[in-house]
XYZ file of C-alpha atoms in Angstrom:
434
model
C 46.546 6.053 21.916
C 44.364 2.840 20.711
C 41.936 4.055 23.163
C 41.792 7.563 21.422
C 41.800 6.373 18.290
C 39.086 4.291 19.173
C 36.788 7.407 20.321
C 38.417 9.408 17.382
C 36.560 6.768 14.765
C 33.362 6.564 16.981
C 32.952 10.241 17.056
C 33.466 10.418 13.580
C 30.923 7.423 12.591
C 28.079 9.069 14.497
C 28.850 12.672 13.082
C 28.864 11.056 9.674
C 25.365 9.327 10.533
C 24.251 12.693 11.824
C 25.011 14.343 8.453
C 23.056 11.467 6.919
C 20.514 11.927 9.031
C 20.036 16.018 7.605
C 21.219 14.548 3.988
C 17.868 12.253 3.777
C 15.816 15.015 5.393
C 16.946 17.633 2.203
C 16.089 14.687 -0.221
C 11.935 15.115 -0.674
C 12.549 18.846 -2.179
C 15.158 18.302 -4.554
C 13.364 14.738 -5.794
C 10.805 16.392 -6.709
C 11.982 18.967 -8.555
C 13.777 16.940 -10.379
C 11.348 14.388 -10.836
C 9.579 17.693 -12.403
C 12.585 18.909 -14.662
C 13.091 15.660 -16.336
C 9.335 15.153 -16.673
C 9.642 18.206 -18.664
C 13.223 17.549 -20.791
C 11.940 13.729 -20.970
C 8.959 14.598 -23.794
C 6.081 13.674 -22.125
C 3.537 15.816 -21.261
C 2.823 15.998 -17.521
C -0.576 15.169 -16.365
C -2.145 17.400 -14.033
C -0.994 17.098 -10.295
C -3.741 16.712 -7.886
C -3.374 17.874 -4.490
C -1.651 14.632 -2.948
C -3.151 15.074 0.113
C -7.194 15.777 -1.344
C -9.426 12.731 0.011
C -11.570 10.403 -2.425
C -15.158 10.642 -2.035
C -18.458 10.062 -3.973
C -20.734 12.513 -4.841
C -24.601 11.355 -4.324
C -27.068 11.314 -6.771
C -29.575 13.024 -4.207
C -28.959 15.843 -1.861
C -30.285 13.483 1.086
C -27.051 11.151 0.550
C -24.677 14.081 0.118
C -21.155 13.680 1.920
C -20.065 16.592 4.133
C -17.555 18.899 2.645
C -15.004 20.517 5.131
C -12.883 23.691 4.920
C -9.268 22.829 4.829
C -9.434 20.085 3.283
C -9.420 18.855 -0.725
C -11.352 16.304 -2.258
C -11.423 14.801 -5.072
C -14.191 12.866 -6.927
C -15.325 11.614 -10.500
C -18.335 12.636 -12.874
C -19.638 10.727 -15.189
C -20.878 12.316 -18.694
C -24.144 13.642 -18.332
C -23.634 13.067 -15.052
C -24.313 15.263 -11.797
C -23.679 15.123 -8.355
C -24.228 16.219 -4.626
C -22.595 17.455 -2.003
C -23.036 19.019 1.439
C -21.860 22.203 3.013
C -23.303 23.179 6.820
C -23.335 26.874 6.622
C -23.221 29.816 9.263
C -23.210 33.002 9.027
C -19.836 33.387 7.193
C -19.535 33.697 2.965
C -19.213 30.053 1.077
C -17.095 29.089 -1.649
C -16.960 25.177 -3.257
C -14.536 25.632 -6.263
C -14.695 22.954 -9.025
C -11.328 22.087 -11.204
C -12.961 19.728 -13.917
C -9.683 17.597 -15.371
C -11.031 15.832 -19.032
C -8.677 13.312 -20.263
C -6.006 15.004 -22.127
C -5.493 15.202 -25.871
C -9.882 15.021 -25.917
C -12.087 16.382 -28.295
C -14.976 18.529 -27.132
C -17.608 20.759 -28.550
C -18.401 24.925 -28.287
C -19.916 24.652 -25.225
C -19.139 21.602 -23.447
C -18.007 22.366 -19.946
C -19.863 22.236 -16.226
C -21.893 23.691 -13.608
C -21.237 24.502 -10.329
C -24.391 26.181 -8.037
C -25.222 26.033 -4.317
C -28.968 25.338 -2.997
C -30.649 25.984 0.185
C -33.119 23.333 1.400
C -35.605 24.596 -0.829
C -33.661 24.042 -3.819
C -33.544 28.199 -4.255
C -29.971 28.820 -6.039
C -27.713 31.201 -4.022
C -25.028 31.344 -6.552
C -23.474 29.492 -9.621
C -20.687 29.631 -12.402
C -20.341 27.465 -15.869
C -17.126 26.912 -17.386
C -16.755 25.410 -20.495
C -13.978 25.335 -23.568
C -15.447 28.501 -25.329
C -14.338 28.013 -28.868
C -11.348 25.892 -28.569
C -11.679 22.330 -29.743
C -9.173 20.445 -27.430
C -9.587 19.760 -23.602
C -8.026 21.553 -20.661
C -8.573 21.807 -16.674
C -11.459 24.021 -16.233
C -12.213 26.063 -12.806
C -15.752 27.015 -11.666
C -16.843 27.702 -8.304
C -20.490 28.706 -6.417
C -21.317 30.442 -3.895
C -23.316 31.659 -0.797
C -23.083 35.374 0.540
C -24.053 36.702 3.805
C -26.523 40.013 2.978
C -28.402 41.703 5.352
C -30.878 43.499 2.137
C -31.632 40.161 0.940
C -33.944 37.371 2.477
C -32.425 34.110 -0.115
C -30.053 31.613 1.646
C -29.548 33.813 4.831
C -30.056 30.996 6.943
C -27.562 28.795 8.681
C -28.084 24.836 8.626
C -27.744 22.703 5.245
C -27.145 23.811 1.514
C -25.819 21.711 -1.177
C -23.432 21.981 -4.060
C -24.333 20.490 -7.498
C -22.042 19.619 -9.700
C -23.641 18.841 -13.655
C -22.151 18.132 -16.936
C -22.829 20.247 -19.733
C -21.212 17.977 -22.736
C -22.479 17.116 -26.087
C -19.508 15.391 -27.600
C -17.487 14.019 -24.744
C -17.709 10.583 -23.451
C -15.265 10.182 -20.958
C -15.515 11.065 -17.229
C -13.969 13.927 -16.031
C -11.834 14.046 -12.572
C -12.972 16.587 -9.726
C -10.940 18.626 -7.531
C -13.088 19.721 -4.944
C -12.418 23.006 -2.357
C -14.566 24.666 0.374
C -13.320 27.813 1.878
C -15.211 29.890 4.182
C -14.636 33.908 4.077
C -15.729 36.185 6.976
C -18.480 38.903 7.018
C -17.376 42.392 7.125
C -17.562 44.475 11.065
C -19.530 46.887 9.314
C -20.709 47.482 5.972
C -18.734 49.079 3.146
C -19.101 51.300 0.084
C -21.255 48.752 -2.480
C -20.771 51.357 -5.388
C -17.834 50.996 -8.100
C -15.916 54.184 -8.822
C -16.766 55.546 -12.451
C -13.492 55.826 -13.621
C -10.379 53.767 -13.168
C -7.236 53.498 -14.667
C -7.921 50.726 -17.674
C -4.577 51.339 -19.806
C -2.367 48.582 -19.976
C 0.752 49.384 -18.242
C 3.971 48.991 -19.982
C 6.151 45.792 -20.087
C 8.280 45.023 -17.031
C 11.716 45.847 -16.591
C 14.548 43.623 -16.327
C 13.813 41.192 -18.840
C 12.901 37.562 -18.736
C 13.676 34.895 -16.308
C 13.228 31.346 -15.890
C 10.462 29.864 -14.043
C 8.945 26.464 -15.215
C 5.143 26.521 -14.432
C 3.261 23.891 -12.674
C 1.447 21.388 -13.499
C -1.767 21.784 -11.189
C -3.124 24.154 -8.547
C -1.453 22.127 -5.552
C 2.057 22.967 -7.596
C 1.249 26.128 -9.805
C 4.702 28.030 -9.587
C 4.634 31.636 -7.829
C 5.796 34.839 -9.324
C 5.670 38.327 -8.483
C 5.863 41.057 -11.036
C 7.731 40.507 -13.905
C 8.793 38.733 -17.577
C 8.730 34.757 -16.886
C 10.129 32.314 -19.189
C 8.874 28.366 -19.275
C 8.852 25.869 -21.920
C 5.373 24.272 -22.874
C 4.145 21.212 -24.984
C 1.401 20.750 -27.558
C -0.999 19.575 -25.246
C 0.106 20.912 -21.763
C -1.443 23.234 -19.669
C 1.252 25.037 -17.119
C -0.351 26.868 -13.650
C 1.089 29.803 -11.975
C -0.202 32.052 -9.010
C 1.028 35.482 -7.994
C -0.716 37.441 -5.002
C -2.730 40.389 -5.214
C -3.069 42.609 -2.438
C -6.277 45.004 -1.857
C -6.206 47.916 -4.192
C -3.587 46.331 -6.589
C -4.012 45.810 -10.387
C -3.307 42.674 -11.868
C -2.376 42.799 -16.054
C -1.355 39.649 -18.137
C 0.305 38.791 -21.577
C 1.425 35.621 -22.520
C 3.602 35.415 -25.574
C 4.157 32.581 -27.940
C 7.673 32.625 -29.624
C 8.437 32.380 -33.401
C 9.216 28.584 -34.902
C 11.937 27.900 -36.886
C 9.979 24.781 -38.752
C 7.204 26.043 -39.932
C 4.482 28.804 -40.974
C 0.777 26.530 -40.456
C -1.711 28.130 -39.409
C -3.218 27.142 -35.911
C -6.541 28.836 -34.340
C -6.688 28.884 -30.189
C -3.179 27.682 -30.273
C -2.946 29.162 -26.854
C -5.108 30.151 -24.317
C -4.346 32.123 -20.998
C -7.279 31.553 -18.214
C -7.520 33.492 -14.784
C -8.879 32.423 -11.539
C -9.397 34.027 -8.667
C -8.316 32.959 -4.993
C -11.197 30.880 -4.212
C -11.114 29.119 -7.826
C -13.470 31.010 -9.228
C -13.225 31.984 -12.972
C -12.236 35.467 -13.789
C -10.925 35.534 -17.237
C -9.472 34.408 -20.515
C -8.092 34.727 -23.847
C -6.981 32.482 -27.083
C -4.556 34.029 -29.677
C -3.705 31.880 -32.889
C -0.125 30.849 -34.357
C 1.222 30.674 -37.974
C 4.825 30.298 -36.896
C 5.724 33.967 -36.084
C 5.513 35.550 -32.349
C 1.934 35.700 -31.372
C 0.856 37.519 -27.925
C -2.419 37.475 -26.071
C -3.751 39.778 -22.776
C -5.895 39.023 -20.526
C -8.934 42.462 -20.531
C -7.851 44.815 -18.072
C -9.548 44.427 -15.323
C -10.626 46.514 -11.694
C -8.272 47.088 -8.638
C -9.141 44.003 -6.270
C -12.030 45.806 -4.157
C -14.994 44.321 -1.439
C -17.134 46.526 -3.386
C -16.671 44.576 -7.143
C -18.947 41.657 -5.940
C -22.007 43.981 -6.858
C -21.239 43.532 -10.437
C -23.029 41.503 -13.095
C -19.628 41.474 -15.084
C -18.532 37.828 -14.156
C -14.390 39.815 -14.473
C -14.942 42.579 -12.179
C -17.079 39.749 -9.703
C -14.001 38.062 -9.828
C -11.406 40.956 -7.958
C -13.795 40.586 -5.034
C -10.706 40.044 -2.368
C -7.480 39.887 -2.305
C -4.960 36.735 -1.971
C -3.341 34.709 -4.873
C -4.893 34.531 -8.611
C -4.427 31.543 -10.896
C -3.351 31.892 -14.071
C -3.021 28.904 -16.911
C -2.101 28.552 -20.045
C -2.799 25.615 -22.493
C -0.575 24.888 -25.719
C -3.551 23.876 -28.413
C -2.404 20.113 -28.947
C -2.318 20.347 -33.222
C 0.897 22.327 -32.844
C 2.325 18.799 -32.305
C 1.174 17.799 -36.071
C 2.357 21.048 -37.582
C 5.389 22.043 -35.546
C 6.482 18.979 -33.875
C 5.850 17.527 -30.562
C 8.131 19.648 -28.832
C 8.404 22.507 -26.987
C 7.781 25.870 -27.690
C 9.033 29.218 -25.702
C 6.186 30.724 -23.266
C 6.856 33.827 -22.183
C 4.474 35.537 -19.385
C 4.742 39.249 -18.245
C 2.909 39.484 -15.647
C 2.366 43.329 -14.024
C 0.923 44.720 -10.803
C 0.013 48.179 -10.562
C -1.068 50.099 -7.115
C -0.434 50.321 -3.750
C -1.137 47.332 -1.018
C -4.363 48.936 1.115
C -6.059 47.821 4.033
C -8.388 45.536 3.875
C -11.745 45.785 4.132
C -12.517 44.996 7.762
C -13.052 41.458 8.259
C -15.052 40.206 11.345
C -12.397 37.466 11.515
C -9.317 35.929 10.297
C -9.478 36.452 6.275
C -7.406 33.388 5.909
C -6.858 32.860 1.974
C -8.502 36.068 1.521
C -5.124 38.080 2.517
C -1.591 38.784 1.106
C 0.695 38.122 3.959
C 4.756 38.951 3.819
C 5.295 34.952 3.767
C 3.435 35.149 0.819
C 5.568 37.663 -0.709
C 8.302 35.863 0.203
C 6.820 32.700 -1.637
C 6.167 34.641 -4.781
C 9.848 36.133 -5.028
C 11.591 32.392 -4.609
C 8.876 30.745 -7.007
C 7.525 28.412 -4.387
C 4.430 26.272 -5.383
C 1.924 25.562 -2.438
C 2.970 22.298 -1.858
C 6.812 23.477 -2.003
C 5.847 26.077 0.234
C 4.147 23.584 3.106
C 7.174 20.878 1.993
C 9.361 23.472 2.955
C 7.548 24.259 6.630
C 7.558 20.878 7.609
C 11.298 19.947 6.292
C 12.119 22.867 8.718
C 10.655 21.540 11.349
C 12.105 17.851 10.792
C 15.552 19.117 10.079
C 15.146 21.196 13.578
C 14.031 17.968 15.238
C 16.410 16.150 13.354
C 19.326 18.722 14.748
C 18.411 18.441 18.386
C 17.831 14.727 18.127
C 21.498 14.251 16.502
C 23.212 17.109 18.821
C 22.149 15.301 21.680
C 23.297 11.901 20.765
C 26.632 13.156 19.470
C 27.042 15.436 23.090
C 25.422 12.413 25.391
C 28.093 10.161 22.901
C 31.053 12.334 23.005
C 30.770 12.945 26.792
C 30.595 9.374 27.800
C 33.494 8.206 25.688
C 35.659 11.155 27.231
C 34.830 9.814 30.748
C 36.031 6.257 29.533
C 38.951 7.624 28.346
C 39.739 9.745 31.707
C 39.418 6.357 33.627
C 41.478 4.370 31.824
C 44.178 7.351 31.640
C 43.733 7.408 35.582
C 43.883 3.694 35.822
C-alpha cells in the first residue's frame, strides 16, 4: 500500500507539473490583453505599438549608403526634422510597395501642411511613384501612413528595369521640431498572367448603404498596425481618449465595397465647441493612404463617413483619384481614428464612446489572375476567421505559435507522464512478485 501510495503521489506531482507546463504556455495571450485593458481603464493614453519584432536601422543620407530593405520583414528608423533619408530596394520584375507610418510625439503641435514624403527612384533619380501625408487641417499630431511605389507596365519605358531603386523618405514640417519615429514595410505584389480590363465602369453603386443590423458590440481598437483589432461587418463599440488614436483592420475581398462612419457620443459635461475633434483615416493593405474625414464636437452626437468609394478592382490603379488608386487589390484596410487632444481641456481627460459601423457590400470575386502567390494581396478563410474573433496581427501569429508550443508541450508532457507511469507500474509488479 506505501508502495502505491508512493506512485499514487508521483503520478499526481508530474500530472500537476504537466498542467503547469500548458498553464505557462496560455499565459503570453491573456498578459497581454490585459496588460492592454488596464492600459486603457488605467487613464493613460497608450502610445503607439510598434511591431515588436521590426529591426532598427539607419537611413543614409545618400542613396550610395542606403541599407537593403527586405520583404517580410519591418523596420523601424528615425527622421530628423527637415530631415530625409535613403533606403534600398533590389527590384525584379514584380510590383513594389515601401509603406511609411510617420509616429510624431504625441500631444504635438503642427501646422496645415506639415506631414512627409514617401517616393521611389530608379538609378537615374526618375520617380516611379510617391504619396505625401500630412495633418490636413487638424492642429494636433497623429500616426500618419504614406507609401511609394514601383509598377511593372509593359506601355511604359520608366523604372521597368530590374537591379537598384531607392526609397526617400523627406520631411515636410514648418512648425515641428521633434523627430518623428518610422515604421518601415516592403511588400512585393505579383504581375498579372495576362493583362486585364484598365477601364473603370461608368457607373457604380455610390449610395451609402444602410446601418448594420444587430446593434453594437464591444471591440477595443488597437493601438498600432502590428495590434489594430479585426472586425468584419458591423456596429463596433470602443472607448477612446483625448489624444489617442485607436487602429482597426477588416478584409476586403475583390469586388467588395467597403463604407465607414464613426460616431462620437453625446457628453454629459459639457457643450464647447471643438473643430477636428475626430478624425477617421483609411489605408489600404500595403499602407498606402486611401482616405479621411474630421467631424467637430459641441457636446451632442457628432458622426463622420468616410466618401464612398469603388468596389476593390485591378483596374482602379489607372486613376488619378488618390481614393479610387487606393481599392487597387484586395486584403485588409486600415482604418484609424484620432480623439482631437483639447477635448481633454473642455470635457475632461477621459473617455468618450466611439462607435464604428463599418459595412461591406458585394460579393467575394476572383481575383484578378496573379502570376504568383498574391500573399497580402488576398482574403483567405483564416482571415475571415481572424476578423469574426477580433484578432490583431500579432494575436493572430501569437496564437499560431502558442498552438504549436502547447502541441509540443502536449507530446513532450504525454510522454513523460506514459514513460513515468509505465516504469513505476513495473516497480510496483516486482515488488508485489517479490
Amino acid at each position: 500500500m506505501k508502495t502505491q501510495a508512493g506512485i499514487g503521489r508521483r503520478a499526481g506531482a508530474l500530472i500537476t507539473a504537466a498542467a503547469a507546463v500548458g498553464a505557462v504556455v496560455a499565459l503570453p495571450g491573456q498578459t497581454a490583453a490585459a496588460a492592454a485593458g488596464s492600459a486603457v481603464a488605467g487613464g493613460a493614453v497608450p502610445p503607439y505599438t510598434f511591431d515588436s519584432s521590426a529591426q532598427r536601422v539607419q537611413g543614409a543620407a545618400s542613396s550610395s549608403d542606403a541599407v537593403e530593405l527586405k520583404t517580410r520583414q519591418t523596420y523601424r528608423d528615425t527622421l530628423k526634422r527637415n530631415g530625409k533619408v535613403y533606403y534600398r530596394v533590389n527590384l525584379d520584375q514584380q510590383n513594389a510597395y515601401v509603406s511609411v507610418v510617420a509616429v510624431p510625439k504625441a500631444g504635438g503641435k503642427v501646422d496645415y501642411g506639415d506631414g512627409f514624403k514617401v517616393s521611389m527612384q530608379d538609378g537615374s533619380g526618375t520617380e516611379c511613384g510617391y504619396q505625401q501625408a500630412n495633418f490636413s487641417s487638424s492642429e494636433y499630431t497623429r500616426p500618419l501612413a504614406a507609401y511609394a511605389r514601383r509598377i511593372v507596365d509593359a506601355d511604359s519605358s520608366t523604372c521597368q528595369r530590374a537591379g537598384a531603386y531607392y526609397v526617400l523618405v523627406e520631411r515636410e514640417s514648418k512648425a515641428s521640431t521633434d523627430d518623428w519615429e518610422l515604421e518601415i514595410r516592403y511588400a512585393s505584389e505579383p504581375v498579372l498572367k495576362k493583362a486585364g480590363p484598365t477601364a473603370l465602369p461608368e457607373v457604380w453603386a455610390s449610395g451609402t448603404p444602410g446601418p448594420p443590423a444587430g446593434g453594437p458590440r464591444a471591440r477595443q481598437g488597437g493601438s498600432g498596425v502590428h495590434d489594430a483589432t479585426s472586425l468584419t461587418q458591423g456596429e463596433w463599440r470602443s472607448d477612446i481618449r483625448p489624444g489617442q488614436t485607436l487602429f482597426y483592420r477588416v478584409p476586403v475581398d475583390w469586388g467588395q465595397q467597403l463604407f465607414a462612419t464613426a460616431e462620437l457620443g453625446s457628453s454629459a459635461t459639457g457643450d464647447e465647441y471643438i473643430g477636428h475633434a475626430l478624425v477617421l483615416s483609411l489605408e489600404n493593405p500595403a499602407l498606402g493612404h486611401v482616405d479621411e474625414n474630421t467631424v467637430s464636437y459641441s457636446g451632442k452626437p457628432a458622426t463622420l463617413a468616410l466618401d464612398a468609394l469603388r468596389p476593390v478592382a485591378h483596374e482602379n490603379r489607372s486613376s488619378y483619384d488618390e481614393a479610387t488608386n487606393g481599392m487597387r487589390f484586395a486584403g485588409w484596410y486600415y482604418l484609424s481614428a484620432t480623439l482631437n487632444p483639447a477635448m481633454a481641456k473642455e470635457y475632461g481627460d477621459k473617455t468618450v464612446p466611439l462607435t464604428l459601423r463599418v459595412s461591406l457590400r458585394g460579393n467575394a470575386k476572383p481575383g484578378p489572375g496573379y502570376d504568383g502567390d498574391p500573399g497580402r494581396f488576398s482574403v483567405s478563410a483564416d482571415d475571415k476567421e481572424t476578423a469574426e474573433k477580433g484578432a490583431s496581427e500579432a494575436q493572430a501569429a501569437s496564437g499560431s505559435d502558442s498552438m504549436r508550443v502547447v502541441a509540443a508541450a502536449g507530446i513532450g508532457s504525454g510522454t513523460i507522464l506514459l514513460l513515468g507511469l509505465g516504469g513505476w507500474t513495473l516497480v510496483a509488479r516486482r515488488r508485489a512478485a517479490a
